[in-house]
CSV table of C-alpha atoms in Angstrom, one decimal:
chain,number,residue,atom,x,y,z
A,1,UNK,CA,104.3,123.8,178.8
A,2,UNK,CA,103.9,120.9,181.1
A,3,UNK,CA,106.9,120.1,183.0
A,4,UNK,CA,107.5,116.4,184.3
A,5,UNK,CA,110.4,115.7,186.6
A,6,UNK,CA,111.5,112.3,186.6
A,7,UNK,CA,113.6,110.3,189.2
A,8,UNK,CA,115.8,107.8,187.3
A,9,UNK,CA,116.9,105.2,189.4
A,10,UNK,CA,119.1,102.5,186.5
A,11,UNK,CA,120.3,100.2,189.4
A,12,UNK,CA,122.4,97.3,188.3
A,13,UNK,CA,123.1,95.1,185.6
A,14,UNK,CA,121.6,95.9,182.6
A,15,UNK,CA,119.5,98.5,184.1
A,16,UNK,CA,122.0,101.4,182.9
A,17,UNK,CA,122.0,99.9,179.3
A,18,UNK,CA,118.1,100.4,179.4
A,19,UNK,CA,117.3,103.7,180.9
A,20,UNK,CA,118.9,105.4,178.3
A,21,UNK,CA,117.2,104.5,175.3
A,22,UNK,CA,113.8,105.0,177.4
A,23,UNK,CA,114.8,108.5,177.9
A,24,UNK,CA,115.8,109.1,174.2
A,25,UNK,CA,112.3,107.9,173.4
A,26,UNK,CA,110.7,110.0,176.3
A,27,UNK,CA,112.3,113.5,174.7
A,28,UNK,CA,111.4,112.7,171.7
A,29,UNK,CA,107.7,112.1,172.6
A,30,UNK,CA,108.1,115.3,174.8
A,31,UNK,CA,109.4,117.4,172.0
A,32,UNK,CA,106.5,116.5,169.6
A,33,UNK,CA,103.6,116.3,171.8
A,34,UNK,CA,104.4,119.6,174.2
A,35,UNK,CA,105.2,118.6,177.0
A,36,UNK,CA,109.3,118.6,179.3
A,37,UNK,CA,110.9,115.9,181.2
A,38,UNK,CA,113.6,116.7,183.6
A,39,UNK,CA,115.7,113.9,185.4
A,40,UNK,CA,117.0,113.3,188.3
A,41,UNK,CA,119.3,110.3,188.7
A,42,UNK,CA,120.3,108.0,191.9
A,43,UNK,CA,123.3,105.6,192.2
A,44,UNK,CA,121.2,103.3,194.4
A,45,UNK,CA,122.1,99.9,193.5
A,46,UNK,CA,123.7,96.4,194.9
A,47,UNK,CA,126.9,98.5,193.9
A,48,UNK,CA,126.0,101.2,196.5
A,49,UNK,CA,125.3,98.2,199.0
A,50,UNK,CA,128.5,97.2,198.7
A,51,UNK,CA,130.1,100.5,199.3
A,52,UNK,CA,128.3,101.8,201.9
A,53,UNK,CA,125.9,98.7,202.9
A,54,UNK,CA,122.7,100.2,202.3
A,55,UNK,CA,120.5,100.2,199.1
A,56,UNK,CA,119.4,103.5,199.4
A,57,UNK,CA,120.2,106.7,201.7
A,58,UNK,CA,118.3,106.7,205.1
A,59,UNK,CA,116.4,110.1,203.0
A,60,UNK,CA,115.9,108.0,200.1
A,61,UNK,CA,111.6,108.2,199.9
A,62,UNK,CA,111.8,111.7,201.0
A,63,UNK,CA,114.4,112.5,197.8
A,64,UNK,CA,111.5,110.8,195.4
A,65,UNK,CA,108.4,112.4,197.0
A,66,UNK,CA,108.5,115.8,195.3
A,67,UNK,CA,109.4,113.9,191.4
A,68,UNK,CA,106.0,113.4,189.2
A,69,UNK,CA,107.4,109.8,188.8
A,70,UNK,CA,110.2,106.5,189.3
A,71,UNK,CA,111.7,105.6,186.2
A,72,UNK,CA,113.4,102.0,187.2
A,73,UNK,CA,116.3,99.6,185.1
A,74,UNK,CA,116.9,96.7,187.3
A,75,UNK,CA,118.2,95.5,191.0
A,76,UNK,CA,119.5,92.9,191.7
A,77,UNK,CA,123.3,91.3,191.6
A,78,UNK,CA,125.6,88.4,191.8
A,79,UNK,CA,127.0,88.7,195.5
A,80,UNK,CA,124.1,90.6,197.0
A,81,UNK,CA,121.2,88.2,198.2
A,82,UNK,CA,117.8,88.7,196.2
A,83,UNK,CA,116.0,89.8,199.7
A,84,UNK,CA,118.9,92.5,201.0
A,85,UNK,CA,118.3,94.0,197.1
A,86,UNK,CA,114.5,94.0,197.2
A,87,UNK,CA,113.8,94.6,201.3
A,88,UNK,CA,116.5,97.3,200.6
A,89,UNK,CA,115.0,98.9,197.7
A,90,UNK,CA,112.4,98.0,195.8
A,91,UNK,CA,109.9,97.3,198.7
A,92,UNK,CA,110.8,100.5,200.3
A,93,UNK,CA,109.8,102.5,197.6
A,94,UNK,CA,106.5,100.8,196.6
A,95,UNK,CA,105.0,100.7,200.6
A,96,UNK,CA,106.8,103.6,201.5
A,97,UNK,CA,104.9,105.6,198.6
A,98,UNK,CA,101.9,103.8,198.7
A,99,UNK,CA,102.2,101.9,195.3
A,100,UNK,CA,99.4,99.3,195.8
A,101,UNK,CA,98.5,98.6,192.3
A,102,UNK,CA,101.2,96.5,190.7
A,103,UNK,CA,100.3,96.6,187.0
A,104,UNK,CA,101.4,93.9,184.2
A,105,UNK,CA,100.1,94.1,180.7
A,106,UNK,CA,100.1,91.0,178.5
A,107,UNK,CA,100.6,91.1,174.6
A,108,UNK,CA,101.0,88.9,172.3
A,109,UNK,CA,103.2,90.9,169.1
A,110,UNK,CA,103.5,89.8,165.5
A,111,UNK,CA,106.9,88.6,164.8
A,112,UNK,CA,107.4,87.1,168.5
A,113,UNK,CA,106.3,83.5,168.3
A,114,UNK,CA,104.7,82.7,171.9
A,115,UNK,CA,105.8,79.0,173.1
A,116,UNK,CA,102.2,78.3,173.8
A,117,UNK,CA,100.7,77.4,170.3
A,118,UNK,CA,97.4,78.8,170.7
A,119,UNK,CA,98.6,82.3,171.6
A,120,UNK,CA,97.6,84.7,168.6
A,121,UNK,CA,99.0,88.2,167.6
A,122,UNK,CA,95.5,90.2,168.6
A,123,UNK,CA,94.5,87.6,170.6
A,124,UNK,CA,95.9,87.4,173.8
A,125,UNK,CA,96.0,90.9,175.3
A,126,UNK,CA,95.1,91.2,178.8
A,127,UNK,CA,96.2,92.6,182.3
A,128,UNK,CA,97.3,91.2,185.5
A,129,UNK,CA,96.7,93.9,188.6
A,130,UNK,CA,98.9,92.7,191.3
A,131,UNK,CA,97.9,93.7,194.8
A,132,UNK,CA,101.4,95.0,195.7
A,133,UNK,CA,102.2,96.1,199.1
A,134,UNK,CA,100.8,93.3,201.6
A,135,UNK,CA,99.4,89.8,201.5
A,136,UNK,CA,101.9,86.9,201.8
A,137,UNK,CA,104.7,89.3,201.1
A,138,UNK,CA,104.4,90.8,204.6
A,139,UNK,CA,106.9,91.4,207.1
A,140,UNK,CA,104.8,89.8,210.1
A,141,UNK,CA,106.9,87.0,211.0
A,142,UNK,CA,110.1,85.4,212.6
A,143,UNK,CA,112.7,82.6,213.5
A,144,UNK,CA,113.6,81.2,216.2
A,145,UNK,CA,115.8,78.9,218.1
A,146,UNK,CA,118.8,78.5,215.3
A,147,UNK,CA,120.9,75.8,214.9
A,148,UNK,CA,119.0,73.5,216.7
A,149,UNK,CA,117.0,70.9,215.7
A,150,UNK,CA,113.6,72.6,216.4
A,151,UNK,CA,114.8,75.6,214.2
A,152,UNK,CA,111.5,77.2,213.0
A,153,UNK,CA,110.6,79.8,210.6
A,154,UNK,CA,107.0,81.6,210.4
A,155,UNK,CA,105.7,83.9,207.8
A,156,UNK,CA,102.5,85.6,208.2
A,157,UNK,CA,100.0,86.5,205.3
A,158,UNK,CA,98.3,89.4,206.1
A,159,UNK,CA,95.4,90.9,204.4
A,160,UNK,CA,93.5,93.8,205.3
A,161,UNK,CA,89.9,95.1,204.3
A,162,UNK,CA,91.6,98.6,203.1
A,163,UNK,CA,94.5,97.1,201.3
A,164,UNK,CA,91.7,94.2,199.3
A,165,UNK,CA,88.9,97.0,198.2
A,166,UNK,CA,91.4,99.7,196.8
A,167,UNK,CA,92.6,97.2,194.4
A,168,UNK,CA,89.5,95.2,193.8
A,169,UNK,CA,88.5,98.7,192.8
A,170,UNK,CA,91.2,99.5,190.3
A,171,UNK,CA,91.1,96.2,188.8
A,172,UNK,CA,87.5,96.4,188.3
A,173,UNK,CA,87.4,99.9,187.2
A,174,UNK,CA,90.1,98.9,184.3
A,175,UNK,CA,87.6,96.3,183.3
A,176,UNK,CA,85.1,98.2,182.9
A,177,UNK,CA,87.5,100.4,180.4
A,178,UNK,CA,88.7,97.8,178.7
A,179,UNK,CA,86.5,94.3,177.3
A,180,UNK,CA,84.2,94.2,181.2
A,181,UNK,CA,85.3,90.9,182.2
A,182,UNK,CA,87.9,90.2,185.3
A,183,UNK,CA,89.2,87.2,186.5
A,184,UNK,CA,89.8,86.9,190.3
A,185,UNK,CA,92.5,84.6,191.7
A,186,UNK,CA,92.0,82.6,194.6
A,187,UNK,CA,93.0,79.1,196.7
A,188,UNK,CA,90.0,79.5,199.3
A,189,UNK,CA,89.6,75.5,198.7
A,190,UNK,CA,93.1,75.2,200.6
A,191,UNK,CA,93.8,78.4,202.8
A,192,UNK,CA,91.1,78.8,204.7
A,193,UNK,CA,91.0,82.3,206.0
A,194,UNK,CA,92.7,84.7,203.8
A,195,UNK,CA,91.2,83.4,200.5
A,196,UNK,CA,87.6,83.2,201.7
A,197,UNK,CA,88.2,86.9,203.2
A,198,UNK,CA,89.3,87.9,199.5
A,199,UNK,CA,86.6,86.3,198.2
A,200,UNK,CA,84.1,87.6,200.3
A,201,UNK,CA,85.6,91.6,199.0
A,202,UNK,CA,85.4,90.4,195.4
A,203,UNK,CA,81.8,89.5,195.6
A,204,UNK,CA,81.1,92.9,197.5
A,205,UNK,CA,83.2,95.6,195.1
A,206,UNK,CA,81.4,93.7,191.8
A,207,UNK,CA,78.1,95.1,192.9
A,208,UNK,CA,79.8,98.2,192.2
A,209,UNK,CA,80.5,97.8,188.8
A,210,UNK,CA,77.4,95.7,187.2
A,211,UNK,CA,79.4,95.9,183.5
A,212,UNK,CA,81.5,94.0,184.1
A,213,UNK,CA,81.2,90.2,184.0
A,214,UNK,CA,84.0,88.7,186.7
A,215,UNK,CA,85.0,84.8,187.4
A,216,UNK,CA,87.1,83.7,190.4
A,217,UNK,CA,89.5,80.8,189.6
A,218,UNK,CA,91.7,79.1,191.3
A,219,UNK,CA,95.4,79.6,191.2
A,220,UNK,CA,96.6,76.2,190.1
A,221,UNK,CA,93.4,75.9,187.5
A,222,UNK,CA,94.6,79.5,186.0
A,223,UNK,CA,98.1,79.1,185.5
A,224,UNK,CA,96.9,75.8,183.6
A,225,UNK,CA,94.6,78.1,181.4
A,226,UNK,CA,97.1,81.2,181.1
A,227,UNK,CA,99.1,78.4,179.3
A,228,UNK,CA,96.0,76.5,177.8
A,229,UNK,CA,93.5,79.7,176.5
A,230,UNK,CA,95.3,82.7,177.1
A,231,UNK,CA,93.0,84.9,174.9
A,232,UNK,CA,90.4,84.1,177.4
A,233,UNK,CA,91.8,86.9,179.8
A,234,UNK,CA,90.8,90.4,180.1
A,235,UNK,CA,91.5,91.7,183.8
A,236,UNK,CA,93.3,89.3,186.2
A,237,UNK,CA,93.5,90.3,189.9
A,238,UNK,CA,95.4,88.9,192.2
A,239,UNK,CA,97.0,88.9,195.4
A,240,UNK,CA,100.6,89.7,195.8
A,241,UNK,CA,102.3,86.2,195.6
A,242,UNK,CA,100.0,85.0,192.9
A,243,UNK,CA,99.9,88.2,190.9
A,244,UNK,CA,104.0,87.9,191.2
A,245,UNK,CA,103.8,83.9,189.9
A,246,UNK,CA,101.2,84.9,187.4
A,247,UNK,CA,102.9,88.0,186.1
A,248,UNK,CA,105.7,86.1,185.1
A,249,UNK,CA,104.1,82.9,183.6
A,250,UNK,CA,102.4,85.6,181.6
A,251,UNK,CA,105.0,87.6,180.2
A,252,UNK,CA,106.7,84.1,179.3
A,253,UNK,CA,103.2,82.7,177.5
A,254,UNK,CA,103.6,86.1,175.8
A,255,UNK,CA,106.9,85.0,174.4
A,256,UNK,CA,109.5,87.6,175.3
A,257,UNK,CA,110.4,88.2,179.1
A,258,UNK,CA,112.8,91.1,177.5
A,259,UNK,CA,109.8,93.1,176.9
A,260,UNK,CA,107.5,93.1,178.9
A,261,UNK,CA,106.6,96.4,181.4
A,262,UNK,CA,105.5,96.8,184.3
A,263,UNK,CA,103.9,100.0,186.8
A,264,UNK,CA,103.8,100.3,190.6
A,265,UNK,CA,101.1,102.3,190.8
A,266,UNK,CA,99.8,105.2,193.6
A,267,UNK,CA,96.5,105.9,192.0
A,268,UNK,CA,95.4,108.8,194.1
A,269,UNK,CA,99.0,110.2,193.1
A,270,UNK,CA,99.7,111.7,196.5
A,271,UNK,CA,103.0,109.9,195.5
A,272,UNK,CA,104.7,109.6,192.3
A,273,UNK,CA,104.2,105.6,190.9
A,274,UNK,CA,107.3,103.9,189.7
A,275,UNK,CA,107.5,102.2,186.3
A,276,UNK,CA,110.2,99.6,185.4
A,277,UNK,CA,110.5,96.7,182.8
A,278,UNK,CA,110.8,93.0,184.4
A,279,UNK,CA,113.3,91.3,182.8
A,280,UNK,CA,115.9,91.5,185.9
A,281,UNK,CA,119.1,92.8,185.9
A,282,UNK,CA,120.5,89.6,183.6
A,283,UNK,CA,124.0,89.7,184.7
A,284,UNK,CA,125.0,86.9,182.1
A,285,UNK,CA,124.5,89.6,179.7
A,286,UNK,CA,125.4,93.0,181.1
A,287,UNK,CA,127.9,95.1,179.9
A,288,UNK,CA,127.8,94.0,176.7
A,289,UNK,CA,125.4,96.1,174.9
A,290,UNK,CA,122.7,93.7,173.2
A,291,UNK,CA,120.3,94.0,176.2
A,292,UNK,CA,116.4,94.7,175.1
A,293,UNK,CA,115.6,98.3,176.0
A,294,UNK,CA,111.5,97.4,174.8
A,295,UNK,CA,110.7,96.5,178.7
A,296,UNK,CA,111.6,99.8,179.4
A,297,UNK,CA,110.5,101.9,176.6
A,298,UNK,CA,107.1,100.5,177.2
A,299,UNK,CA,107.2,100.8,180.9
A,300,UNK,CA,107.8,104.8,179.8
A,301,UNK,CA,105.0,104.2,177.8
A,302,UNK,CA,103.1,103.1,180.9
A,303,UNK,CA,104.7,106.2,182.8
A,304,UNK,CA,103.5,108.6,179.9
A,305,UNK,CA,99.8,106.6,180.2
A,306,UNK,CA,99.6,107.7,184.2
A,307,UNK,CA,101.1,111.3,183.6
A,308,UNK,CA,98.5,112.1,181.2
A,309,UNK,CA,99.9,111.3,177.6
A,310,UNK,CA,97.8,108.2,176.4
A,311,UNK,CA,98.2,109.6,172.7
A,312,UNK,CA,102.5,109.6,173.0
A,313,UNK,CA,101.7,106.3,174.8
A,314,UNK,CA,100.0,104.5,172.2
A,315,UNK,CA,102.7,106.2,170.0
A,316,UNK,CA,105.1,103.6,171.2
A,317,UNK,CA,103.0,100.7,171.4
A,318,UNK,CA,102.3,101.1,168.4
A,319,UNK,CA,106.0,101.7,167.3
A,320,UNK,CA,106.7,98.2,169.0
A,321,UNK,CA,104.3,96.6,167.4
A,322,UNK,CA,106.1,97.7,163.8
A,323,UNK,CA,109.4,97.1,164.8
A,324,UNK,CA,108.9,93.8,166.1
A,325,UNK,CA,106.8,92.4,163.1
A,326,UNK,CA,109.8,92.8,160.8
A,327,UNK,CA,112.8,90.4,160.6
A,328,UNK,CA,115.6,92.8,159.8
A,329,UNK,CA,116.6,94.2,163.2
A,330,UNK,CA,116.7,92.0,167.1
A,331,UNK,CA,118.5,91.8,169.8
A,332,UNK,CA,119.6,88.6,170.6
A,333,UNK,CA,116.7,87.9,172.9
A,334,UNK,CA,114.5,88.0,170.0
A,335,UNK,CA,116.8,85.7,167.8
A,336,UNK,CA,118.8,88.4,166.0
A,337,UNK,CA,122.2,89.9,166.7
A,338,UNK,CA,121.8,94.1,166.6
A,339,UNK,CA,123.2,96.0,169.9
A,340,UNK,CA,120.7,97.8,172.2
A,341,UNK,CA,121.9,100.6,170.2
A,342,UNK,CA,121.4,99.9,166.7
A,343,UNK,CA,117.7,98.0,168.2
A,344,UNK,CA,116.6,101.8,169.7
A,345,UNK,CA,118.1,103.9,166.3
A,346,UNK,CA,115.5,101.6,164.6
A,347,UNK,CA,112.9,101.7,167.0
A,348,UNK,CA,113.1,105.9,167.1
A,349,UNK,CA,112.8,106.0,163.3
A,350,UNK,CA,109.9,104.1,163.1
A,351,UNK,CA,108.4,106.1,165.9
């Protein structure tokens, strides 16, 4: 039997309420489809910070390396700037182990009314691939002379041929397994080097893949029609800042924040990928126990995808699909009042 060990990192907030349900769903799936999951978990979390003031241990990428994947709740708390949590984590993990390909899926569910009118249940189902470990989120860059009035900050952008083509590639060859059409994002009317360079790679990798029909757009004109024609989307690529922005108008055009997954992805798998949902660690709410564990059962789902189980995967897609068409059982998020607890009993029945 296939053994998968897993690296649980449930981080803060309401990150520990949602790992567990995940893993009940995971040993379920495991038990009927024949294959083990073993875990290993890690304390590293703004808590941790606090204590010791570091995110992670000095060893932390070389205690992941050897797991077959990252299992992820939530960073991020009230106390602990946003860039000492992510720099000190997050951003670690996904350059250190080579997760280029960031990975959002968009879906629009019966029974979750989307804000954006025209977004249909079947309708709007489409991907943004996030380049995810350069770009504008680079670490080139400085300040200097502070205090004083000619106090200056500069941030340098920084993309490479390597890091473009590997994943122009993915998000082309997703295309061409899903409906063959991709969307490129770009600005190259208003930054005048990067974009055009971007560009330039887009046009080059699509010769590689003559099924699929591709666009560019740019990014002001597609958030307008994420909001505006959503079901016109198949494969959106992106850079790293505007696969972030994108990502999240997304998810929120999709209706529910709460749910929606997400995968940092190695695909050559010389390192394990790390899957976690992107609703934040909501601190308004944590503790409580009515937190939505669907971001992070489907970012399992997601997990199972990449580990080689599409069939347990679209066992809980599907599964979320049935529990969120009927009325009788939500988390508050989803206009109801049942505990993460009584949400997940329902959720494992139906699955």
């Amino acid at each position: 039997m296939t053994n998968h060990h897993i690296a649980l990192i449930p981080g803060d907030g309401i990150g520990a309420e949602v790992l567990p349900p995940a893993q009940r769903v995971l040993d379920l799936l495991g038990r009927r489809h024949g294959f083990g999951l073993t875990y290993t978990s890690y304390d590293w979390s703004c808590e941790r910070y606090v204590r010791e003031g570091a995110m992670m241990p000095d060893d932390g990428l070389d205690q992941l390396r050897d797991k077959d994947a990252i299992l992820l709740g939530a960073v991020g708390c009230p106390g602990v700037p946003d860039h000492v949590s992510l720099w000190g984590l997050l951003i670690p993990i996904r350059r250190g182990l080579r997760q280029y390909v960031n990975l959002r899926p968009i879906r629009v569910f019966e029974g979750v009314e989307s804000p954006v009118r025209g977004a249909r249940p079947g309708a709007v189902d489409f991907v943004v691939v996030r380049e995810n470990n350069e770009g504008e989120y680079s670490e080139v860059g400085g300040r200097m002379n502070a205090g004083f009035p000619e106090e200056l900050a500069v941030q340098e952008a920084v993309f490479t041929r390597a890091g473009v083509t590997r994943v122009l590639d993915h998000a082309f060859g997703l295309a061409a397994r899903r409906g063959g059409r991709l969307t490129s994002a770009t600005k190259s009317n208003g930054i005048v080097h990067t974009m055009p360079f971007w560009d330039q790679l887009v046009a080059e990798r699509a010769e590689r893949f003559p099924q699929v029909v591709w666009e560019q757009e740019h990014i002001d004109a597609l958030a307008a029609k994420f909001v505006l024609v959503p079901e016109r989307y198949d494969v959106v690529v992106a850079s790293n800042l505007f696969g972030d922005i994108l990502s999240d108008l997304a998810a929120a055009v999709a209706g529910s924040i709460g749910i929606a997954p997400s995968a940092n992805l190695n695909p050559e798998r010389e390192y394990p990928s790390m899957f976690e949902p992107v609703h934040g660690s909501a601190p308004d709410i944590a503790g409580r126990g009515v937190a939505n564990p669907l971001g992070a059962i489907w970012s399992a789902a997601l997990m199972l995808e990449h580990l080689g189980h599409p069939e347990a995967a679209r066992e809980v897609t599907d599964a979320m699909a049935a529990l969120l068409a009927r009325t009788d059982v939500r988390t508050p998020d989803l206009g109801g009042g049942a505990s993460t607890e009584e949400f997940t009993d329902r959720f494992l029945e139906l699955l």
